[in-house]
Amino acid sequence: MDTAAQHTERDRSSDEEGRSRSARVSGPEPADRTGRAGQADQADQAEYVEGTDRAVRDGSAASGADPEDGDGTEERDDTAPSGVMTWRRTGLIGIACMVFLLLFSHFVLQPFLVPSGSMEPTLQVGDRILVNKLAYRFGDEPRRGDVVVFDGTGSFVQEEPAGNPVTGALHAAAAALGLAEPDETDFVKRVVGTGGDRVVCCDKDGRISVNGVPVQETYVMFGDQPSRVPFDIVVPDGTLWVMGDHRSQSSDSRDHLGQPGGGMVPVDMVVGRADWIGWPFGRWSTVPRTTAFDAVPAWTASRHGTAGAGTSGTGGGPGHG
C-alpha cells in the first residue's frame, strides 16, 4: 500500500514537472510578433476612420453643406433666402429715395399744391403743378405772361410767420413733395410787368395796357374785369408786377401798392416757373403759354416820364396759390 502511494506521488510530480516544462517551452509570444499585431490593428483603425471621414465629406458635398460647419441646417434657417428684401434693406432704400426726391425738388423740379382759386381757370384748386427751378437759373429772367411761384416775404407778407421749427421743417418737407399746402409766404401768380414796364389800368375799353399797348388777357376768368382797382405804376428794375387770373378772387400786387415795396416782387424771390400740371391725371398737361404780350415793346422806366404808383384798393379775398 505504501508502494502504491509512492507511485501515485511520483506520477503527480511527473505531471506537474511536465506542465512546467511545457510552460517554459511555449513561454510568452515574442515581442516582435506582438508589435506586428498592434501595428496591424492600428492600420485597420486608421483605415476605418479615413473611410468614415470620406463618407461624411461625400454626404456633405451632395447636400451642399460645409462638413466643418455641421449639417448646415441651422445656418440656412437663420439666413434669408436670396432675392427676399429684408426690412432693414427696405428702410434704407426708402430713406435714400426720400433724400433723392427732396434734393431733386429743392434744386430741379418742385411739386406745388394750388390751395386757392386765385389762378382760375388756368389752375384749379388742388392741382399739383411742377415748378421748373432751372428756368431762371442760368441768366434768363421771368417774362411777361409767365406763371411763377415766388416767396412773398417782404412784398406780400411783411413778416415771416413764427412757428415751431420742428413742425415747420416737417411741413416744408411735405410741401416740397406736393403732399401739403405751401407755406403762407408762397404764392403763384402771372407776371404782367417786368423791370422798366409801365402798367396802367385801365383804358377806355377796360383793358390793362403795358408800355402803352392794350393787352387782350384771354386767360382772365370769364366774367371778371381786368381790374376794379385803377393804377398807374412803373415797375422798378429787378422786380415784377404780378396778378392772378381770377382777378376778383386774387390778392396780388394791386393789394400791396401802399405797403413797403409797393406790391413789387423781387426777381431773386422767384422760386421757379410753373411749366406742367402733374395731378390730377385728368388735367395732366403743360401750363398754357400766352401770346397776349407779344406786341408789347421792351421799354425802360426812363422813357415813361413821371408815371408813379396809382390808387390802392382791395382786389379780392385772400388767395395765395
PDB file of C-alpha atoms in Angstrom:
ATOM      1  CA  MET A   1       0.000   0.000   0.000  1.00  0.00           C
ATOM      2  CA  ASP A   2       2.885   2.328   0.717  1.00  0.00           C
ATOM      3  CA  THR A   3       4.347   1.307  -2.596  1.00  0.00           C
ATOM      4  CA  ALA A   4       1.121   2.374  -4.391  1.00  0.00           C
ATOM      5  CA  ALA A   5       1.119   5.739  -2.601  1.00  0.00           C
ATOM      6  CA  GLN A   6       4.667   6.313  -3.636  1.00  0.00           C
ATOM      7  CA  HIS A   7       3.825   5.530  -7.265  1.00  0.00           C
ATOM      8  CA  THR A   8       0.895   7.940  -7.111  1.00  0.00           C
ATOM      9  CA  GLU A   9       3.058  10.708  -5.663  1.00  0.00           C
ATOM     10  CA  ARG A  10       5.681  10.172  -8.344  1.00  0.00           C
ATOM     11  CA  ASP A  11       3.039  10.320 -11.082  1.00  0.00           C
ATOM     12  CA  ARG A  12       1.666  13.596  -9.684  1.00  0.00           C
ATOM     13  CA  SER A  13       5.141  15.107  -9.555  1.00  0.00           C
ATOM     14  CA  SER A  14       5.808  13.958 -13.093  1.00  0.00           C
ATOM     15  CA  ASP A  15       2.626  15.658 -14.319  1.00  0.00           C
ATOM     16  CA  GLU A  16       3.490  18.926 -12.602  1.00  0.00           C
ATOM     17  CA  GLU A  17       7.037  18.800 -13.945  1.00  0.00           C
ATOM     18  CA  GLY A  18       5.677  18.177 -17.441  1.00  0.00           C
ATOM     19  CA  ARG A  19       3.320  21.084 -17.271  1.00  0.00           C
ATOM     20  CA  SER A  20       6.138  23.331 -16.005  1.00  0.00           C
ATOM     21  CA  ARG A  21       8.420  22.200 -18.816  1.00  0.00           C
ATOM     22  CA  SER A  22       5.656  22.813 -21.340  1.00  0.00           C
ATOM     23  CA  ALA A  23       5.110  26.311 -19.998  1.00  0.00           C
ATOM     24  CA  ARG A  24       8.830  27.041 -20.254  1.00  0.00           C
ATOM     25  CA  VAL A  25       8.955  25.762 -23.807  1.00  0.00           C
ATOM     26  CA  SER A  26       5.910  27.739 -25.027  1.00  0.00           C
ATOM     27  CA  GLY A  27       6.556  30.848 -22.850  1.00  0.00           C
ATOM     28  CA  PRO A  28       5.208  34.352 -23.823  1.00  0.00           C
ATOM     29  CA  GLU A  29       4.971  35.323 -27.504  1.00  0.00           C
ATOM     30  CA  PRO A  30       7.955  37.114 -28.912  1.00  0.00           C
ATOM     31  CA  ALA A  31       7.900  40.915 -28.694  1.00  0.00           C
ATOM     32  CA  ASP A  32       8.205  41.440 -32.449  1.00  0.00           C
ATOM     33  CA  ARG A  33       5.136  39.284 -33.085  1.00  0.00           C
ATOM     34  CA  THR A  34       3.105  41.347 -30.572  1.00  0.00           C
ATOM     35  CA  GLY A  35       4.294  44.638 -32.125  1.00  0.00           C
ATOM     36  CA  ARG A  36       3.293  43.459 -35.616  1.00  0.00           C
ATOM     37  CA  ALA A  37      -0.173  42.560 -34.379  1.00  0.00           C
ATOM     38  CA  GLY A  38      -0.601  46.020 -32.723  1.00  0.00           C
ATOM     39  CA  GLN A  39       0.510  47.785 -35.894  1.00  0.00           C
ATOM     40  CA  ALA A  40      -1.992  45.799 -37.918  1.00  0.00           C
ATOM     41  CA  ASP A  41      -4.795  46.803 -35.526  1.00  0.00           C
ATOM     42  CA  GLN A  42      -3.795  50.482 -35.729  1.00  0.00           C
ATOM     43  CA  ALA A  43      -3.715  50.350 -39.543  1.00  0.00           C
ATOM     44  CA  ASP A  44      -7.200  48.826 -39.596  1.00  0.00           C
ATOM     45  CA  GLN A  45      -8.473  51.527 -37.238  1.00  0.00           C
ATOM     46  CA  ALA A  46      -6.909  54.363 -39.311  1.00  0.00           C
ATOM     47  CA  GLU A  47      -8.417  52.914 -42.479  1.00  0.00           C
ATOM     48  CA  TYR A  48     -11.822  52.807 -40.801  1.00  0.00           C
ATOM     49  CA  VAL A  49     -11.581  56.434 -39.653  1.00  0.00           C
ATOM     50  CA  GLU A  50     -10.463  57.578 -43.104  1.00  0.00           C
ATOM     51  CA  GLY A  51     -13.371  55.768 -44.699  1.00  0.00           C
ATOM     52  CA  THR A  52     -15.787  57.381 -42.254  1.00  0.00           C
ATOM     53  CA  ASP A  53     -14.399  60.874 -42.996  1.00  0.00           C
ATOM     54  CA  ARG A  54     -14.679  60.245 -46.724  1.00  0.00           C
ATOM     55  CA  ALA A  55     -18.293  59.208 -46.347  1.00  0.00           C
ATOM     56  CA  VAL A  56     -19.078  62.356 -44.348  1.00  0.00           C
ATOM     57  CA  ARG A  57     -17.430  64.597 -46.954  1.00  0.00           C
ATOM     58  CA  ASP A  58     -19.285  62.885 -49.786  1.00  0.00           C
ATOM     59  CA  GLY A  59     -22.609  63.324 -47.991  1.00  0.00           C
ATOM     60  CA  SER A  60     -21.879  66.980 -47.237  1.00  0.00           C
ATOM     61  CA  ALA A  61     -20.947  67.714 -50.839  1.00  0.00           C
ATOM     62  CA  ALA A  62     -24.182  66.132 -52.036  1.00  0.00           C
ATOM     63  CA  SER A  63     -26.266  68.235 -49.624  1.00  0.00           C
ATOM     64  CA  GLY A  64     -24.354  71.498 -50.277  1.00  0.00           C
ATOM     65  CA  ALA A  65     -23.224  71.919 -46.656  1.00  0.00           C
ATOM     66  CA  ASP A  66     -19.724  72.503 -45.324  1.00  0.00           C
ATOM     67  CA  PRO A  67     -18.640  69.494 -43.221  1.00  0.00           C
ATOM     68  CA  GLU A  68     -16.766  71.763 -40.839  1.00  0.00           C
ATOM     69  CA  ASP A  69     -19.985  73.717 -40.151  1.00  0.00           C
ATOM     70  CA  GLY A  70     -22.061  70.721 -39.240  1.00  0.00           C
ATOM     71  CA  ASP A  71     -25.109  69.768 -41.266  1.00  0.00           C
ATOM     72  CA  GLY A  72     -25.802  73.416 -42.326  1.00  0.00           C
ATOM     73  CA  THR A  73     -29.436  73.255 -41.264  1.00  0.00           C
ATOM     74  CA  GLU A  74     -29.112  75.922 -38.601  1.00  0.00           C
ATOM     75  CA  GLU A  75     -27.307  78.360 -40.913  1.00  0.00           C
ATOM     76  CA  ARG A  76     -29.915  78.002 -43.664  1.00  0.00           C
ATOM     77  CA  ASP A  77     -32.662  78.720 -41.177  1.00  0.00           C
ATOM     78  CA  ASP A  78     -31.003  81.938 -39.956  1.00  0.00           C
ATOM     79  CA  THR A  79     -30.048  83.287 -43.382  1.00  0.00           C
ATOM     80  CA  ALA A  80     -32.715  84.981 -45.525  1.00  0.00           C
ATOM     81  CA  PRO A  81     -33.098  83.416 -48.973  1.00  0.00           C
ATOM     82  CA  SER A  82     -31.517  85.358 -51.819  1.00  0.00           C
ATOM     83  CA  GLY A  83     -33.928  87.789 -53.514  1.00  0.00           C
ATOM     84  CA  VAL A  84     -36.033  88.362 -50.399  1.00  0.00           C
ATOM     85  CA  MET A  85     -35.984  92.038 -49.255  1.00  0.00           C
ATOM     86  CA  THR A  86     -35.211  92.463 -45.585  1.00  0.00           C
ATOM     87  CA  TRP A  87     -36.861  95.193 -43.517  1.00  0.00           C
ATOM     88  CA  ARG A  88     -33.514  96.881 -42.965  1.00  0.00           C
ATOM     89  CA  ARG A  89     -32.735  96.966 -46.667  1.00  0.00           C
ATOM     90  CA  THR A  90     -36.235  98.219 -47.466  1.00  0.00           C
ATOM     91  CA  GLY A  91     -35.889 101.021 -44.919  1.00  0.00           C
ATOM     92  CA  LEU A  92     -32.504 102.094 -46.283  1.00  0.00           C
ATOM     93  CA  ILE A  93     -33.825 102.154 -49.840  1.00  0.00           C
ATOM     94  CA  GLY A  94     -36.848 104.171 -48.719  1.00  0.00           C
ATOM     95  CA  ILE A  95     -34.661 106.736 -46.939  1.00  0.00           C
ATOM     96  CA  ALA A  96     -32.360 107.020 -49.957  1.00  0.00           C
ATOM     97  CA  CYS A  97     -35.338 107.606 -52.269  1.00  0.00           C
ATOM     98  CA  MET A  98     -36.745 110.257 -49.915  1.00  0.00           C
ATOM     99  CA  VAL A  99     -33.419 112.096 -49.772  1.00  0.00           C
ATOM    100  CA  PHE A 100     -33.120 111.960 -53.562  1.00  0.00           C
ATOM    101  CA  LEU A 101     -36.646 113.344 -54.038  1.00  0.00           C
ATOM    102  CA  LEU A 102     -36.024 116.176 -51.574  1.00  0.00           C
ATOM    103  CA  LEU A 103     -32.782 117.136 -53.299  1.00  0.00           C
ATOM    104  CA  PHE A 104     -34.402 116.898 -56.727  1.00  0.00           C
ATOM    105  CA  SER A 105     -37.316 119.026 -55.519  1.00  0.00           C
ATOM    106  CA  HIS A 106     -35.001 121.605 -53.954  1.00  0.00           C
ATOM    107  CA  PHE A 107     -32.761 122.110 -56.977  1.00  0.00           C
ATOM    108  CA  VAL A 108     -34.600 120.970 -60.118  1.00  0.00           C
ATOM    109  CA  LEU A 109     -38.357 120.387 -60.109  1.00  0.00           C
ATOM    110  CA  GLN A 110     -40.711 121.015 -57.205  1.00  0.00           C
ATOM    111  CA  PRO A 111     -44.355 119.930 -56.930  1.00  0.00           C
ATOM    112  CA  PHE A 112     -46.582 122.744 -55.702  1.00  0.00           C
ATOM    113  CA  LEU A 113     -50.124 122.294 -54.420  1.00  0.00           C
ATOM    114  CA  VAL A 114     -52.502 125.040 -55.566  1.00  0.00           C
ATOM    115  CA  PRO A 115     -54.523 125.936 -52.452  1.00  0.00           C
ATOM    116  CA  SER A 116     -56.932 128.568 -53.808  1.00  0.00           C
ATOM    117  CA  GLY A 117     -58.836 129.690 -56.873  1.00  0.00           C
ATOM    118  CA  SER A 118     -56.832 132.869 -57.470  1.00  0.00           C
ATOM    119  CA  MET A 119     -55.387 131.467 -60.726  1.00  0.00           C
ATOM    120  CA  GLU A 120     -58.593 130.021 -62.196  1.00  0.00           C
ATOM    121  CA  PRO A 121     -59.301 129.000 -64.881  1.00  0.00           C
ATOM    122  CA  THR A 122     -55.623 128.304 -65.685  1.00  0.00           C
ATOM    123  CA  LEU A 123     -55.024 126.458 -62.400  1.00  0.00           C
ATOM    124  CA  GLN A 124     -57.707 124.759 -60.322  1.00  0.00           C
ATOM    125  CA  VAL A 125     -57.838 124.247 -56.572  1.00  0.00           C
ATOM    126  CA  GLY A 126     -55.977 121.027 -55.744  1.00  0.00           C
ATOM    127  CA  ASP A 127     -53.805 121.000 -58.862  1.00  0.00           C
ATOM    128  CA  ARG A 128     -50.232 119.846 -58.359  1.00  0.00           C
ATOM    129  CA  ILE A 129     -48.105 121.959 -60.618  1.00  0.00           C
ATOM    130  CA  LEU A 130     -44.466 121.184 -61.343  1.00  0.00           C
ATOM    131  CA  VAL A 131     -42.266 124.226 -60.834  1.00  0.00           C
ATOM    132  CA  ASN A 132     -39.179 124.379 -63.023  1.00  0.00           C
ATOM    133  CA  LYS A 133     -36.406 125.730 -60.802  1.00  0.00           C
ATOM    134  CA  LEU A 134     -33.885 125.766 -63.639  1.00  0.00           C
ATOM    135  CA  ALA A 135     -35.947 128.130 -65.794  1.00  0.00           C
ATOM    136  CA  TYR A 136     -34.252 131.276 -64.465  1.00  0.00           C
ATOM    137  CA  ARG A 137     -31.067 129.865 -63.023  1.00  0.00           C
ATOM    138  CA  PHE A 138     -28.734 130.408 -65.970  1.00  0.00           C
ATOM    139  CA  GLY A 139     -29.194 134.086 -66.710  1.00  0.00           C
ATOM    140  CA  ASP A 140     -32.763 134.091 -68.007  1.00  0.00           C
ATOM    141  CA  GLU A 141     -35.388 136.159 -66.155  1.00  0.00           C
ATOM    142  CA  PRO A 142     -39.172 135.940 -65.831  1.00  0.00           C
ATOM    143  CA  ARG A 143     -41.077 137.291 -68.813  1.00  0.00           C
ATOM    144  CA  ARG A 144     -44.496 138.816 -69.175  1.00  0.00           C
ATOM    145  CA  GLY A 145     -47.129 136.120 -69.175  1.00  0.00           C
ATOM    146  CA  ASP A 146     -45.073 133.567 -67.207  1.00  0.00           C
ATOM    147  CA  VAL A 147     -46.852 131.807 -64.335  1.00  0.00           C
ATOM    148  CA  VAL A 148     -44.383 131.868 -61.453  1.00  0.00           C
ATOM    149  CA  VAL A 149     -44.140 130.673 -57.873  1.00  0.00           C
ATOM    150  CA  PHE A 150     -42.404 133.095 -55.534  1.00  0.00           C
ATOM    151  CA  ASP A 151     -41.666 133.746 -51.880  1.00  0.00           C
ATOM    152  CA  GLY A 152     -43.733 136.759 -50.857  1.00  0.00           C
ATOM    153  CA  THR A 153     -41.743 137.562 -47.721  1.00  0.00           C
ATOM    154  CA  GLY A 154     -41.099 141.309 -47.736  1.00  0.00           C
ATOM    155  CA  SER A 155     -43.547 142.010 -50.563  1.00  0.00           C
ATOM    156  CA  PHE A 156     -46.858 140.228 -49.977  1.00  0.00           C
ATOM    157  CA  VAL A 157     -46.049 139.198 -46.392  1.00  0.00           C
ATOM    158  CA  GLN A 158     -44.117 141.764 -44.389  1.00  0.00           C
ATOM    159  CA  GLU A 159     -43.002 139.358 -41.651  1.00  0.00           C
ATOM    160  CA  GLU A 160     -42.420 135.638 -41.848  1.00  0.00           C
ATOM    161  CA  PRO A 161     -44.928 133.841 -39.575  1.00  0.00           C
ATOM    162  CA  ALA A 162     -43.408 132.380 -36.428  1.00  0.00           C
ATOM    163  CA  GLY A 163     -43.940 128.725 -35.620  1.00  0.00           C
ATOM    164  CA  ASN A 164     -42.499 125.538 -34.206  1.00  0.00           C
ATOM    165  CA  PRO A 165     -39.245 124.832 -36.059  1.00  0.00           C
ATOM    166  CA  VAL A 166     -39.767 121.051 -35.970  1.00  0.00           C
ATOM    167  CA  THR A 167     -43.308 121.101 -37.356  1.00  0.00           C
ATOM    168  CA  GLY A 168     -42.199 123.809 -39.773  1.00  0.00           C
ATOM    169  CA  ALA A 169     -39.440 121.582 -41.124  1.00  0.00           C
ATOM    170  CA  LEU A 170     -41.806 118.612 -41.479  1.00  0.00           C
ATOM    171  CA  HIS A 171     -44.396 120.780 -43.224  1.00  0.00           C
ATOM    172  CA  ALA A 172     -41.744 122.210 -45.542  1.00  0.00           C
ATOM    173  CA  ALA A 173     -40.608 118.688 -46.482  1.00  0.00           C
ATOM    174  CA  ALA A 174     -44.201 117.605 -47.192  1.00  0.00           C
ATOM    175  CA  ALA A 175     -44.852 120.775 -49.197  1.00  0.00           C
ATOM    176  CA  ALA A 176     -41.665 120.209 -51.185  1.00  0.00           C
ATOM    177  CA  LEU A 177     -43.079 116.851 -52.289  1.00  0.00           C
ATOM    178  CA  GLY A 178     -46.509 118.322 -53.073  1.00  0.00           C
ATOM    179  CA  LEU A 179     -48.127 116.457 -50.164  1.00  0.00           C
ATOM    180  CA  ALA A 180     -49.164 119.537 -48.185  1.00  0.00           C
ATOM    181  CA  GLU A 181     -50.252 123.087 -48.835  1.00  0.00           C
ATOM    182  CA  PRO A 182     -47.378 125.519 -49.422  1.00  0.00           C
ATOM    183  CA  ASP A 183     -46.116 127.870 -46.766  1.00  0.00           C
ATOM    184  CA  GLU A 184     -48.139 131.017 -46.121  1.00  0.00           C
ATOM    185  CA  THR A 185     -45.381 133.010 -47.807  1.00  0.00           C
ATOM    186  CA  ASP A 186     -45.509 131.088 -51.116  1.00  0.00           C
ATOM    187  CA  PHE A 187     -47.676 132.392 -53.968  1.00  0.00           C
ATOM    188  CA  VAL A 188     -48.399 131.556 -57.586  1.00  0.00           C
ATOM    189  CA  LYS A 189     -49.284 134.419 -59.956  1.00  0.00           C
ATOM    190  CA  ARG A 190     -48.872 135.589 -63.549  1.00  0.00           C
ATOM    191  CA  VAL A 191     -46.220 138.132 -64.481  1.00  0.00           C
ATOM    192  CA  VAL A 192     -47.844 141.194 -66.033  1.00  0.00           C
ATOM    193  CA  GLY A 193     -44.966 143.675 -65.848  1.00  0.00           C
ATOM    194  CA  THR A 194     -41.185 143.325 -65.626  1.00  0.00           C
ATOM    195  CA  GLY A 195     -38.481 145.806 -64.669  1.00  0.00           C
ATOM    196  CA  GLY A 196     -38.913 149.096 -66.546  1.00  0.00           C
ATOM    197  CA  ASP A 197     -42.523 148.408 -67.684  1.00  0.00           C
ATOM    198  CA  ARG A 198     -45.325 150.896 -67.200  1.00  0.00           C
ATOM    199  CA  VAL A 199     -48.551 149.100 -66.314  1.00  0.00           C
ATOM    200  CA  VAL A 200     -51.811 151.062 -66.383  1.00  0.00           C
ATOM    201  CA  CYS A 201     -55.393 150.166 -65.634  1.00  0.00           C
ATOM    202  CA  CYS A 202     -57.471 150.753 -67.390  1.00  0.00           C
ATOM    203  CA  ASP A 203     -58.015 152.215 -70.882  1.00  0.00           C
ATOM    204  CA  LYS A 204     -61.395 153.332 -72.218  1.00  0.00           C
ATOM    205  CA  ASP A 205     -62.251 149.738 -73.108  1.00  0.00           C
ATOM    206  CA  GLY A 206     -61.424 148.483 -69.617  1.00  0.00           C
ATOM    207  CA  ARG A 207     -58.138 146.820 -70.653  1.00  0.00           C
ATOM    208  CA  ILE A 208     -54.771 146.843 -68.964  1.00  0.00           C
ATOM    209  CA  SER A 209     -52.021 148.407 -71.020  1.00  0.00           C
ATOM    210  CA  VAL A 210     -48.308 147.707 -70.755  1.00  0.00           C
ATOM    211  CA  ASN A 211     -45.934 150.302 -72.178  1.00  0.00           C
ATOM    212  CA  GLY A 212     -48.878 151.941 -73.936  1.00  0.00           C
ATOM    213  CA  VAL A 213     -50.092 148.743 -75.635  1.00  0.00           C
ATOM    214  CA  PRO A 214     -53.511 147.321 -74.614  1.00  0.00           C
ATOM    215  CA  VAL A 215     -53.340 143.664 -73.614  1.00  0.00           C
ATOM    216  CA  GLN A 216     -56.016 141.134 -74.573  1.00  0.00           C
ATOM    217  CA  GLU A 217     -55.958 138.931 -71.488  1.00  0.00           C
ATOM    218  CA  THR A 218     -57.802 135.866 -72.717  1.00  0.00           C
ATOM    219  CA  TYR A 219     -56.627 133.889 -69.667  1.00  0.00           C
ATOM    220  CA  VAL A 220     -58.642 136.023 -67.205  1.00  0.00           C
ATOM    221  CA  MET A 221     -61.589 134.295 -65.542  1.00  0.00           C
ATOM    222  CA  PHE A 222     -64.725 134.651 -67.629  1.00  0.00           C
ATOM    223  CA  GLY A 223     -66.901 137.466 -66.297  1.00  0.00           C
ATOM    224  CA  ASP A 224     -64.083 139.173 -64.379  1.00  0.00           C
ATOM    225  CA  GLN A 225     -62.861 142.668 -65.211  1.00  0.00           C
ATOM    226  CA  PRO A 226     -59.102 143.080 -65.782  1.00  0.00           C
ATOM    227  CA  SER A 227     -59.139 145.104 -62.568  1.00  0.00           C
ATOM    228  CA  ARG A 228     -61.655 147.024 -60.489  1.00  0.00           C
ATOM    229  CA  VAL A 229     -58.763 148.946 -58.944  1.00  0.00           C
ATOM    230  CA  PRO A 230     -57.223 151.693 -61.106  1.00  0.00           C
ATOM    231  CA  PHE A 231     -53.438 152.010 -61.015  1.00  0.00           C
ATOM    232  CA  ASP A 232     -50.593 153.521 -62.986  1.00  0.00           C
ATOM    233  CA  ILE A 233     -47.174 152.220 -61.976  1.00  0.00           C
ATOM    234  CA  VAL A 234     -43.663 151.804 -63.290  1.00  0.00           C
ATOM    235  CA  VAL A 235     -42.031 148.534 -62.307  1.00  0.00           C
ATOM    236  CA  PRO A 236     -38.565 149.097 -60.781  1.00  0.00           C
ATOM    237  CA  ASP A 237     -35.670 147.176 -62.269  1.00  0.00           C
ATOM    238  CA  GLY A 238     -35.158 143.757 -60.722  1.00  0.00           C
ATOM    239  CA  THR A 239     -38.813 143.422 -59.683  1.00  0.00           C
ATOM    240  CA  LEU A 240     -42.105 142.077 -61.092  1.00  0.00           C
ATOM    241  CA  TRP A 241     -45.735 143.168 -61.154  1.00  0.00           C
ATOM    242  CA  VAL A 242     -47.885 140.053 -60.747  1.00  0.00           C
ATOM    243  CA  MET A 243     -51.624 139.387 -60.839  1.00  0.00           C
ATOM    244  CA  GLY A 244     -53.902 136.371 -60.541  1.00  0.00           C
ATOM    245  CA  ASP A 245     -56.044 135.180 -63.455  1.00  0.00           C
ATOM    246  CA  HIS A 246     -59.179 135.160 -61.269  1.00  0.00           C
ATOM    247  CA  ARG A 247     -58.974 138.892 -60.648  1.00  0.00           C
ATOM    248  CA  SER A 248     -61.958 139.138 -58.313  1.00  0.00           C
ATOM    249  CA  GLN A 249     -60.529 136.388 -56.056  1.00  0.00           C
ATOM    250  CA  SER A 250     -56.831 137.221 -56.197  1.00  0.00           C
ATOM    251  CA  SER A 251     -54.798 139.126 -53.641  1.00  0.00           C
ATOM    252  CA  ASP A 252     -51.856 140.295 -55.726  1.00  0.00           C
ATOM    253  CA  SER A 253     -49.653 143.318 -56.457  1.00  0.00           C
ATOM    254  CA  ARG A 254     -52.677 145.642 -56.555  1.00  0.00           C
ATOM    255  CA  ASP A 255     -53.437 144.983 -52.878  1.00  0.00           C
ATOM    256  CA  HIS A 256     -49.955 145.964 -51.692  1.00  0.00           C
ATOM    257  CA  LEU A 257     -49.487 149.280 -53.506  1.00  0.00           C
ATOM    258  CA  GLY A 258     -49.446 151.275 -50.266  1.00  0.00           C
ATOM    259  CA  GLN A 259     -47.140 148.902 -48.421  1.00  0.00           C
ATOM    260  CA  PRO A 260     -43.332 148.764 -48.348  1.00  0.00           C
ATOM    261  CA  GLY A 261     -42.188 147.536 -51.741  1.00  0.00           C
ATOM    262  CA  GLY A 262     -45.388 148.764 -53.412  1.00  0.00           C
ATOM    263  CA  GLY A 263     -46.536 145.248 -54.317  1.00  0.00           C
ATOM    264  CA  MET A 264     -43.441 144.555 -56.423  1.00  0.00           C
ATOM    265  CA  VAL A 265     -41.876 141.093 -56.176  1.00  0.00           C
ATOM    266  CA  PRO A 266     -38.055 140.941 -56.323  1.00  0.00           C
ATOM    267  CA  VAL A 267     -36.839 138.671 -59.109  1.00  0.00           C
ATOM    268  CA  ASP A 268     -34.494 136.853 -56.719  1.00  0.00           C
ATOM    269  CA  MET A 269     -37.521 135.768 -54.653  1.00  0.00           C
ATOM    270  CA  VAL A 270     -38.937 133.797 -57.590  1.00  0.00           C
ATOM    271  CA  VAL A 271     -38.789 130.054 -56.898  1.00  0.00           C
ATOM    272  CA  GLY A 272     -39.394 128.961 -60.480  1.00  0.00           C
ATOM    273  CA  ARG A 273     -41.783 128.820 -63.402  1.00  0.00           C
ATOM    274  CA  ALA A 274     -44.894 126.648 -63.385  1.00  0.00           C
ATOM    275  CA  ASP A 275     -44.495 124.568 -66.529  1.00  0.00           C
ATOM    276  CA  TRP A 276     -46.668 121.476 -66.003  1.00  0.00           C
ATOM    277  CA  ILE A 277     -49.810 120.279 -64.252  1.00  0.00           C
ATOM    278  CA  GLY A 278     -48.901 116.880 -62.854  1.00  0.00           C
ATOM    279  CA  TRP A 279     -52.020 115.997 -60.872  1.00  0.00           C
ATOM    280  CA  PRO A 280     -54.823 115.016 -61.151  1.00  0.00           C
ATOM    281  CA  PHE A 281     -54.171 112.790 -64.146  1.00  0.00           C
ATOM    282  CA  GLY A 282     -57.226 114.146 -65.911  1.00  0.00           C
ATOM    283  CA  ARG A 283     -55.560 117.581 -66.033  1.00  0.00           C
ATOM    284  CA  TRP A 284     -52.065 116.376 -66.846  1.00  0.00           C
ATOM    285  CA  SER A 285     -50.712 118.951 -69.328  1.00  0.00           C
ATOM    286  CA  THR A 286     -48.350 121.863 -69.746  1.00  0.00           C
ATOM    287  CA  VAL A 287     -49.354 125.199 -68.267  1.00  0.00           C
ATOM    288  CA  PRO A 288     -50.718 127.121 -71.277  1.00  0.00           C
ATOM    289  CA  ARG A 289     -48.456 129.889 -72.541  1.00  0.00           C
ATOM    290  CA  THR A 290     -49.982 133.170 -73.656  1.00  0.00           C
ATOM    291  CA  THR A 291     -49.232 135.432 -76.606  1.00  0.00           C
ATOM    292  CA  ALA A 292     -51.054 138.387 -75.026  1.00  0.00           C
ATOM    293  CA  PHE A 293     -47.809 140.337 -74.506  1.00  0.00           C
ATOM    294  CA  ASP A 294     -46.134 139.606 -77.821  1.00  0.00           C
ATOM    295  CA  ALA A 295     -46.838 143.126 -79.137  1.00  0.00           C
ATOM    296  CA  VAL A 296     -45.573 144.901 -76.018  1.00  0.00           C
ATOM    297  CA  PRO A 297     -42.262 146.728 -76.630  1.00  0.00           C
ATOM    298  CA  ALA A 298     -39.367 146.345 -74.196  1.00  0.00           C
ATOM    299  CA  TRP A 299     -39.347 149.872 -72.862  1.00  0.00           C
ATOM    300  CA  THR A 300     -37.456 151.130 -69.820  1.00  0.00           C
ATOM    301  CA  ALA A 301     -38.568 153.339 -66.953  1.00  0.00           C
ATOM    302  CA  SER A 302     -36.622 156.337 -68.293  1.00  0.00           C
ATOM    303  CA  ARG A 303     -38.982 156.504 -71.273  1.00  0.00           C
ATOM    304  CA  HIS A 304     -42.158 156.659 -69.200  1.00  0.00           C
ATOM    305  CA  GLY A 305     -41.835 160.149 -67.818  1.00  0.00           C
ATOM    306  CA  THR A 306     -43.143 160.655 -64.288  1.00  0.00           C
ATOM    307  CA  ALA A 307     -45.545 157.765 -64.017  1.00  0.00           C
ATOM    308  CA  GLY A 308     -45.932 156.552 -60.449  1.00  0.00           C
ATOM    309  CA  ALA A 309     -47.983 154.345 -58.225  1.00  0.00           C
ATOM    310  CA  GLY A 310     -51.717 154.592 -58.606  1.00  0.00           C
ATOM    311  CA  THR A 311     -54.540 154.157 -56.155  1.00  0.00           C
ATOM    312  CA  SER A 312     -54.519 151.096 -53.972  1.00  0.00           C
ATOM    313  CA  GLY A 313     -57.630 149.070 -53.416  1.00  0.00           C
ATOM    314  CA  THR A 314     -58.986 145.695 -52.395  1.00  0.00           C
ATOM    315  CA  GLY A 315     -58.748 143.453 -55.387  1.00  0.00           C
ATOM    316  CA  GLY A 316     -60.397 140.488 -53.693  1.00  0.00           C
ATOM    317  CA  GLY A 317     -60.148 137.981 -50.869  1.00  0.00           C
ATOM    318  CA  PRO A 318     -57.057 136.099 -49.841  1.00  0.00           C
ATOM    319  CA  GLY A 319     -55.767 133.682 -52.407  1.00  0.00           C
ATOM    320  CA  HIS A 320     -52.099 132.834 -52.260  1.00  0.00           C
ATOM    321  CA  GLY A 321     -51.922 129.795 -54.524  1.00  0.00           C
TER     322      GLY A 321
END
